mmCIF file of C-alpha atoms in Angstrom:
data_model
loop_
_atom_site.group_PDB
_atom_site.id
_atom_site.type_symbol
_atom_site.label_atom_id
_atom_site.label_comp_id
_atom_site.label_asym_id
_atom_site.label_seq_id
_atom_site.Cartn_x
_atom_site.Cartn_y
_atom_site.Cartn_z
ATOM 1 C CA MET A 1 0.031 0.003 0.053
ATOM 2 C CA LYS A 2 1.320 3.477 -0.895
ATOM 3 C CA PHE A 3 2.249 5.624 2.140
ATOM 4 C CA GLU A 4 4.212 8.655 1.309
ATOM 5 C CA VAL A 5 4.341 12.348 2.138
ATOM 6 C CA THR A 6 5.226 15.179 -0.202
ATOM 7 C CA ILE A 7 6.512 18.486 1.260
ATOM 8 C CA LEU A 8 4.735 21.514 0.086
ATOM 9 C CA GLY A 9 6.019 24.214 2.461
ATOM 10 C CA SER A 10 8.692 24.050 5.208
ATOM 11 C CA SER A 11 9.046 27.565 6.359
ATOM 12 C CA SER A 12 7.851 29.066 9.537
ATOM 13 C CA ALA A 13 6.000 32.348 9.928
ATOM 14 C CA THR A 14 6.938 33.918 6.666
ATOM 15 C CA PRO A 15 7.781 32.688 3.259
ATOM 16 C CA ILE A 16 11.464 33.231 2.502
ATOM 17 C CA PHE A 17 14.381 31.925 0.423
ATOM 18 C CA ASN A 18 12.077 29.915 -1.847
ATOM 19 C CA ARG A 19 10.396 28.365 1.228
ATOM 20 C CA ASN A 20 6.833 28.548 1.598
ATOM 21 C CA PRO A 21 4.830 28.146 4.873
ATOM 22 C CA THR A 22 3.674 24.849 6.160
ATOM 23 C CA GLY A 23 1.854 22.290 3.940
ATOM 24 C CA GLN A 24 2.158 18.668 3.266
ATOM 25 C CA ALA A 25 0.211 16.132 1.015
ATOM 26 C CA LEU A 26 -0.025 12.644 2.345
ATOM 27 C CA ASN A 27 -0.870 9.837 -0.069
ATOM 28 C CA ILE A 28 -2.261 6.815 1.654
ATOM 29 C CA ASN A 29 -3.351 3.981 -0.777
ATOM 30 C CA GLU A 30 -4.022 6.701 -3.461
ATOM 31 C CA ARG A 31 -6.097 8.723 -1.150
ATOM 32 C CA LEU A 32 -4.748 12.259 -0.595
ATOM 33 C CA TYR A 33 -4.800 14.111 2.698
ATOM 34 C CA LEU A 34 -3.709 17.680 3.049
ATOM 35 C CA ILE A 35 -1.890 18.589 6.419
ATOM 36 C CA ASP A 36 -1.934 22.340 7.124
ATOM 37 C CA CYS A 37 -2.417 24.891 4.349
ATOM 38 C CA GLY A 38 -0.026 27.879 4.642
ATOM 39 C CA GLU A 39 -0.142 30.790 2.208
ATOM 40 C CA GLY A 40 0.630 29.628 -1.331
ATOM 41 C CA THR A 41 -0.189 25.914 -0.741
ATOM 42 C CA GLN A 42 -2.295 25.725 -3.913
ATOM 43 C CA GLN A 43 0.491 27.133 -6.030
ATOM 44 C CA GLN A 44 2.858 24.485 -4.508
ATOM 45 C CA MET A 45 0.271 21.716 -5.295
ATOM 46 C CA LEU A 46 0.326 22.787 -8.992
ATOM 47 C CA ARG A 47 4.070 22.976 -8.968
ATOM 48 C CA PHE A 48 4.610 19.575 -7.612
ATOM 49 C CA ASP A 49 1.587 17.731 -9.280
ATOM 50 C CA VAL A 50 -0.600 17.230 -6.255
ATOM 51 C CA LYS A 51 -4.195 17.177 -7.661
ATOM 52 C CA ALA A 52 -6.462 19.263 -5.345
ATOM 53 C CA SER A 53 -9.582 17.483 -6.661
ATOM 54 C CA ARG A 54 -8.262 14.193 -5.093
ATOM 55 C CA ILE A 55 -8.250 15.723 -1.575
ATOM 56 C CA ASP A 56 -11.299 14.899 0.577
ATOM 57 C CA HIS A 57 -9.602 15.552 4.028
ATOM 58 C CA ILE A 58 -7.836 18.651 5.263
ATOM 59 C CA PHE A 59 -6.193 18.868 8.659
ATOM 60 C CA ILE A 60 -5.432 22.229 10.172
ATOM 61 C CA SER A 61 -3.138 22.004 13.417
ATOM 62 C CA HIS A 62 -3.807 25.564 14.750
ATOM 63 C CA LEU A 63 -4.804 29.095 13.757
ATOM 64 C CA HIS A 64 -1.553 30.853 13.236
ATOM 65 C CA GLY A 65 -1.534 32.140 9.795
ATOM 66 C CA ASP A 66 1.372 30.242 8.464
ATOM 67 C CA HIS A 67 -0.814 27.104 8.768
ATOM 68 C CA TYR A 68 -4.088 28.105 7.440
ATOM 69 C CA LEU A 69 -3.950 31.223 5.368
ATOM 70 C CA GLY A 70 -3.895 29.295 2.135
ATOM 71 C CA LEU A 71 -7.068 27.510 2.984
ATOM 72 C CA VAL A 72 -9.779 29.858 1.865
ATOM 73 C CA GLY A 73 -8.099 30.310 -1.497
ATOM 74 C CA LEU A 74 -7.942 26.591 -1.878
ATOM 75 C CA LEU A 75 -11.613 26.194 -1.091
ATOM 76 C CA SER A 76 -12.469 28.872 -3.521
ATOM 77 C CA SER A 77 -10.464 27.255 -6.385
ATOM 78 C CA LEU A 78 -12.258 23.957 -5.759
ATOM 79 C CA HIS A 79 -15.522 25.820 -5.927
ATOM 80 C CA LEU A 80 -14.513 27.539 -9.188
ATOM 81 C CA ASN A 81 -13.332 24.259 -10.630
ATOM 82 C CA GLY A 82 -16.736 22.680 -10.188
ATOM 83 C CA ARG A 83 -16.188 20.363 -7.185
ATOM 84 C CA LYS A 84 -19.326 18.633 -5.960
ATOM 85 C CA LYS A 85 -18.313 15.978 -3.516
ATOM 86 C CA PRO A 86 -18.080 16.855 0.191
ATOM 87 C CA LEU A 87 -14.754 17.957 1.735
ATOM 88 C CA LYS A 88 -14.014 17.419 5.447
ATOM 89 C CA LEU A 89 -12.079 19.949 7.424
ATOM 90 C CA TYR A 90 -10.402 19.004 10.779
ATOM 91 C CA GLY A 91 -9.323 21.777 13.011
ATOM 92 C CA PRO A 92 -10.045 24.104 15.865
ATOM 93 C CA PRO A 93 -13.689 25.085 16.255
ATOM 94 C CA GLN A 94 -12.788 28.871 15.327
ATOM 95 C CA LEU A 95 -11.802 27.658 11.892
ATOM 96 C CA LYS A 96 -15.464 27.235 10.890
ATOM 97 C CA GLU A 97 -16.087 31.038 11.870
ATOM 98 C CA ILE A 98 -13.131 32.093 9.868
ATOM 99 C CA ILE A 99 -14.352 30.375 6.715
ATOM 100 C CA ASP A 100 -18.019 31.359 7.233
ATOM 101 C CA LEU A 101 -17.083 34.994 7.393
ATOM 102 C CA GLN A 102 -14.956 34.781 4.291
ATOM 103 C CA LEU A 103 -17.803 33.145 2.230
ATOM 104 C CA ILE A 104 -20.473 35.630 3.684
ATOM 105 C CA TYR A 105 -18.561 38.788 2.804
ATOM 106 C CA SER A 106 -17.650 37.542 -0.555
ATOM 107 C CA GLU A 107 -21.152 36.529 -1.183
ATOM 108 C CA THR A 108 -19.958 33.000 -2.076
ATOM 109 C CA THR A 109 -22.001 29.698 -1.750
ATOM 110 C CA LEU A 110 -19.773 26.827 -2.346
ATOM 111 C CA GLN A 111 -20.984 24.199 -4.871
ATOM 112 C CA TYR A 112 -19.867 21.466 -2.440
ATOM 113 C CA PRO A 113 -20.525 20.596 1.214
ATOM 114 C CA LEU A 114 -17.995 21.389 3.938
ATOM 115 C CA GLU A 115 -18.058 18.978 6.893
ATOM 116 C CA PHE A 116 -16.231 20.237 10.062
ATOM 117 C CA ILE A 117 -14.787 17.795 12.501
ATOM 118 C CA PHE A 118 -13.451 19.908 15.597
ATOM 119 C CA THR A 119 -10.198 19.139 17.265
ATOM 120 C CA ASN A 120 -9.680 19.133 20.954
ATOM 121 C CA ALA A 121 -6.440 20.747 22.058
ATOM 122 C CA GLN A 122 -6.709 19.236 25.672
ATOM 123 C CA ASN A 123 -7.517 15.524 24.743
ATOM 124 C CA ALA A 124 -6.275 13.094 22.141
ATOM 125 C CA GLU A 125 -9.049 11.815 20.073
ATOM 126 C CA VAL A 126 -9.648 9.517 16.967
ATOM 127 C CA ILE A 127 -10.992 12.010 14.402
ATOM 128 C CA LEU A 128 -11.007 9.668 11.277
ATOM 129 C CA ASP A 129 -11.287 5.933 10.878
ATOM 130 C CA ASN A 130 -11.661 4.458 7.285
ATOM 131 C CA THR A 131 -10.745 1.312 5.575
ATOM 132 C CA ASP A 132 -7.087 2.238 5.336
ATOM 133 C CA ILE A 133 -6.276 4.192 8.561
ATOM 134 C CA THR A 134 -7.096 5.844 11.797
ATOM 135 C CA VAL A 135 -6.244 9.420 12.467
ATOM 136 C CA GLU A 136 -5.582 10.849 15.893
ATOM 137 C CA SER A 137 -5.256 14.279 17.177
ATOM 138 C CA VAL A 138 -2.285 15.043 19.503
ATOM 139 C CA PRO A 139 -2.413 17.819 21.888
ATOM 140 C CA LEU A 140 0.641 19.976 21.611
ATOM 141 C CA ASP A 141 2.192 22.903 23.749
ATOM 142 C CA HIS A 142 2.290 26.062 21.625
ATOM 143 C CA GLY A 143 0.581 28.791 23.630
ATOM 144 C CA ILE A 144 -2.635 28.620 21.331
ATOM 145 C CA ALA A 145 -4.843 25.603 20.756
ATOM 146 C CA CYS A 146 -2.703 23.307 18.586
ATOM 147 C CA THR A 147 -2.721 19.541 17.729
ATOM 148 C CA GLY A 148 -0.536 17.417 15.825
ATOM 149 C CA PHE A 149 -1.832 14.367 14.063
ATOM 150 C CA VAL A 150 -0.971 10.557 14.014
ATOM 151 C CA PHE A 151 -1.918 8.629 10.773
ATOM 152 C CA ARG A 152 -1.930 4.753 11.515
ATOM 153 C CA GLU A 153 -2.212 2.150 8.856
ATOM 154 C CA LYS A 154 -4.575 -0.738 9.508
ATOM 155 C CA LYS A 155 -3.209 -4.195 9.749
ATOM 156 C CA ARG A 156 -3.750 -5.714 6.055
ATOM 157 C CA LEU A 157 -5.217 -9.161 5.608
ATOM 158 C CA ARG A 158 -2.682 -12.233 5.420
ATOM 159 C CA LYS A 159 -1.214 -12.858 1.916
ATOM 160 C CA LEU A 160 -2.233 -16.130 0.158
ATOM 161 C CA ILE A 161 0.667 -18.474 -1.050
ATOM 162 C CA LYS A 162 -0.891 -18.947 -4.594
ATOM 163 C CA ASP A 163 1.360 -21.867 -5.507
ATOM 164 C CA LYS A 164 0.357 -23.723 -2.395
ATOM 165 C CA LEU A 165 -3.339 -23.147 -2.862
ATOM 166 C CA ASP A 166 -3.098 -24.270 -6.563
ATOM 167 C CA GLN A 167 -1.270 -27.323 -5.437
ATOM 168 C CA LEU A 168 -3.946 -28.342 -3.165
ATOM 169 C CA ASN A 169 -6.901 -27.235 -5.357
ATOM 170 C CA ILE A 170 -8.279 -24.928 -2.619
ATOM 171 C CA PRO A 171 -11.603 -23.518 -3.991
ATOM 172 C CA VAL A 172 -11.662 -19.657 -4.369
ATOM 173 C CA ALA A 173 -14.628 -19.591 -1.770
ATOM 174 C CA TYR A 174 -12.076 -20.327 0.781
ATOM 175 C CA PHE A 175 -9.632 -17.577 -0.046
ATOM 176 C CA SER A 176 -11.406 -14.924 2.018
ATOM 177 C CA PRO A 177 -11.322 -16.937 5.236
ATOM 178 C CA LEU A 178 -7.733 -17.820 4.821
ATOM 179 C CA LYS A 179 -6.816 -14.127 4.503
ATOM 180 C CA LYS A 180 -8.628 -13.687 7.814
ATOM 181 C CA GLY A 181 -6.625 -16.392 9.464
ATOM 182 C CA ALA A 182 -8.819 -19.473 9.151
ATOM 183 C CA ASP A 183 -7.276 -22.960 8.733
ATOM 184 C CA TYR A 184 -8.447 -25.113 5.700
ATOM 185 C CA ILE A 185 -9.914 -28.633 6.052
ATOM 186 C CA ALA A 186 -9.675 -30.639 2.877
ATOM 187 C CA PRO A 187 -12.496 -32.855 1.631
ATOM 188 C CA ASP A 188 -10.543 -35.971 2.950
ATOM 189 C CA GLY A 189 -10.363 -34.293 6.312
ATOM 190 C CA THR A 190 -6.791 -33.228 6.376
ATOM 191 C CA LEU A 191 -6.102 -30.015 8.254
ATOM 192 C CA TYR A 192 -3.891 -27.431 6.767
ATOM 193 C CA LYS A 193 -2.904 -24.632 9.213
ATOM 194 C CA ASN A 194 -3.268 -21.124 8.082
ATOM 195 C CA ASP A 195 0.376 -20.216 8.496
ATOM 196 C CA THR A 196 1.359 -22.957 5.911
ATOM 197 C CA LEU A 197 -1.021 -21.394 3.294
ATOM 198 C CA THR A 198 -0.581 -17.646 3.902
ATOM 199 C CA LEU A 199 2.037 -15.136 4.863
ATOM 200 C CA ASP A 200 1.473 -12.448 7.590
ATOM 201 C CA SER A 201 1.148 -8.898 5.970
ATOM 202 C CA GLU A 202 3.573 -6.112 6.797
ATOM 203 C CA GLU A 203 3.438 -4.381 10.121
ATOM 204 C CA PRO A 204 1.274 -1.264 9.806
ATOM 205 C CA LYS A 205 3.058 2.031 9.364
ATOM 206 C CA MET A 206 2.611 5.233 11.368
ATOM 207 C CA TYR A 207 3.265 8.852 10.405
ATOM 208 C CA ALA A 208 3.300 11.260 13.279
ATOM 209 C CA TYR A 209 2.959 14.962 12.301
ATOM 210 C CA CYS A 210 4.104 17.390 15.168
ATOM 211 C CA SER A 211 3.600 20.903 14.173
ATOM 212 C CA ASP A 212 4.440 24.043 16.264
ATOM 213 C CA THR A 213 5.176 22.963 19.820
ATOM 214 C CA SER A 214 7.622 23.153 22.790
ATOM 215 C CA SER A 215 9.212 20.015 23.672
ATOM 216 C CA ASN A 216 6.868 18.407 26.161
ATOM 217 C CA GLU A 217 6.809 14.812 27.278
ATOM 218 C CA LYS A 218 3.076 14.741 27.588
ATOM 219 C CA TYR A 219 2.729 14.072 23.821
ATOM 220 C CA PHE A 220 5.680 11.623 23.538
ATOM 221 C CA GLY A 221 3.681 8.540 24.289
ATOM 222 C CA GLN A 222 1.307 9.131 21.538
ATOM 223 C CA ILE A 223 3.854 9.568 18.902
ATOM 224 C CA SER A 224 6.063 6.665 20.137
ATOM 225 C CA GLY A 225 7.266 4.227 17.620
ATOM 226 C CA ALA A 226 6.534 6.259 14.475
ATOM 227 C CA THR A 227 7.758 4.913 11.272
ATOM 228 C CA LEU A 228 8.311 8.531 10.181
ATOM 229 C CA LEU A 229 8.133 11.384 12.774
ATOM 230 C CA TYR A 230 7.819 14.926 11.258
ATOM 231 C CA HIS A 231 8.713 17.384 13.995
ATOM 232 C CA GLU A 232 9.147 21.098 13.724
ATOM 233 C CA ALA A 233 12.753 22.240 14.380
ATOM 234 C CA THR A 234 12.427 26.162 14.103
ATOM 235 C CA PHE A 235 15.688 27.171 15.623
ATOM 236 C CA LEU A 236 19.181 25.936 16.375
ATOM 237 C CA GLN A 237 19.924 25.194 20.108
ATOM 238 C CA ASN A 238 21.818 28.341 20.622
ATOM 239 C CA MET A 239 18.365 30.071 20.218
ATOM 240 C CA LEU A 240 16.757 27.806 22.937
ATOM 241 C CA GLU A 241 15.638 30.955 24.899
ATOM 242 C CA ARG A 242 13.866 32.204 21.873
ATOM 243 C CA ALA A 243 12.386 28.782 21.174
ATOM 244 C CA ASN A 244 10.938 28.654 24.606
ATOM 245 C CA GLU A 245 9.460 32.076 24.424
ATOM 246 C CA THR A 246 7.661 31.271 21.195
ATOM 247 C CA HIS A 247 6.727 27.683 22.182
ATOM 248 C CA HIS A 248 8.893 26.295 19.531
ATOM 249 C CA THR A 249 11.469 23.326 19.279
ATOM 250 C CA THR A 250 15.172 23.406 18.370
ATOM 251 C CA ALA A 251 16.805 20.941 15.858
ATOM 252 C CA LEU A 252 18.647 19.413 18.714
ATOM 253 C CA GLN A 253 15.392 18.862 20.819
ATOM 254 C CA ALA A 254 13.646 17.435 17.698
ATOM 255 C CA GLY A 255 16.550 14.792 17.436
ATOM 256 C CA GLU A 256 16.100 14.061 21.201
ATOM 257 C CA ILE A 257 12.407 13.532 20.848
ATOM 258 C CA ALA A 258 12.944 11.124 17.935
ATOM 259 C CA LEU A 259 15.416 9.211 20.174
ATOM 260 C CA LYS A 260 13.236 9.161 23.192
ATOM 261 C CA THR A 261 10.095 8.106 21.287
ATOM 262 C CA ASN A 262 11.888 5.276 19.237
ATOM 263 C CA ALA A 263 11.137 6.918 15.839
ATOM 264 C CA LYS A 264 12.529 4.949 12.989
ATOM 265 C CA LYS A 265 13.122 8.191 10.820
ATOM 266 C CA LEU A 266 12.934 11.823 11.693
ATOM 267 C CA LEU A 267 11.830 14.619 9.291
ATOM 268 C CA ILE A 268 12.368 18.356 10.428
ATOM 269 C CA GLY A 269 10.816 21.277 9.110
ATOM 270 C CA HIS A 270 9.281 24.730 9.934
ATOM 271 C CA PHE A 271 12.476 26.614 9.698
ATOM 272 C CA SER A 272 12.959 30.116 10.941
ATOM 273 C CA ALA A 273 13.457 32.778 8.202
ATOM 274 C CA ARG A 274 16.549 33.671 9.859
ATOM 275 C CA TYR A 275 18.252 30.522 8.337
ATOM 276 C CA LYS A 276 19.097 30.954 4.627
ATOM 277 C CA THR A 277 20.727 27.569 4.503
ATOM 278 C CA LEU A 278 19.674 24.456 6.526
ATOM 279 C CA THR A 279 22.769 22.434 6.864
ATOM 280 C CA GLU A 280 23.361 23.406 10.453
ATOM 281 C CA LEU A 281 19.897 22.449 11.520
ATOM 282 C CA LEU A 282 20.367 19.115 9.889
ATOM 283 C CA ASP A 283 23.690 18.510 11.542
ATOM 284 C CA GLU A 284 22.380 19.499 14.859
ATOM 285 C CA ALA A 285 19.416 16.939 14.747
ATOM 286 C CA ARG A 286 21.705 14.299 13.326
ATOM 287 C CA SER A 287 24.151 14.817 16.218
ATOM 288 C CA VAL A 288 21.481 13.083 18.236
ATOM 289 C CA PHE A 289 19.435 11.087 15.867
ATOM 290 C CA PRO A 290 21.347 10.252 12.705
ATOM 291 C CA ASN A 291 18.422 9.060 10.542
ATOM 292 C CA THR A 292 17.237 12.524 9.999
ATOM 293 C CA GLU A 293 16.193 14.337 6.919
ATOM 294 C CA LEU A 294 15.215 17.894 5.928
ATOM 295 C CA ALA A 295 11.557 18.644 4.787
ATOM 296 C CA ILE A 296 12.677 20.075 1.552
ATOM 297 C CA GLU A 297 9.834 21.360 -0.624
ATOM 298 C CA GLY A 298 9.005 19.116 -3.522
ATOM 299 C CA ARG A 299 10.558 16.028 -2.055
ATOM 300 C CA THR A 300 8.448 13.016 -1.410
ATOM 301 C CA PHE A 301 9.241 10.790 1.483
ATOM 302 C CA MET A 302 8.224 7.111 1.464
ATOM 303 C CA ILE A 303 7.060 6.227 4.879
ATOM 304 C CA GLY A 304 8.772 2.870 5.820
ATOM 305 C CA ASP A 305 11.283 2.943 2.948
#
């Protein structure tokens, strides 16, 4: 099953040095999910061939402008391009008021329904559950209501060993029970255990998205064991005081969080506009957690590669 994330924006408060504010497109089994929608996100989607019409779920972590100011423009473009199917928005309750006001004063009635699922910045909740994944909100520590999101694959059915089934002439009607773990009893009464006829599916993968936050162990348990952990790393460690004042994380702290939570891989982003190049941030995170990459715009990262 495809499970990958494309970086649309990696800057913090302002666009600078060809870096746009935060936005990510997650492809899970050819379903697209948009995570945050900073200014210029729809332009980035066009640039990196992410088709907006395929997005049915948008997750907004919090209401600082660099995480949602591109949203109304995107919703408007979908309207003008003739979208009819519903679009689900996950975010703080005040997001609905912001969008409603924009639509009221522009005298716009969208051609498609918006469905709001409000996040709770105090308690973790499952906010989406479909055939492929569950999505949980992750309360973060950012001064205003802010959540991250954990995307968990569901365990897939077992894989049939086709040659073995052909050899035993097992009827197709038994394939579905076998995938679900059932044994097979042949017409002559012979019992064939499930693990001789099928293989276990891969372990489910997990993508943890931690947007703006101070390092706080309260959310560590929920992101533990991530296949890929995205964590903001706005500043270098020599700016720790500034990071604390603004409820952000340093690159060193992001590496420490990945280490403490047993992440398999770390992706850092949300870089301060003060950094023209990002090598120092990468080096600092890697000094603690070597398997770290930069959230470079346009790059697609396979989750579990």
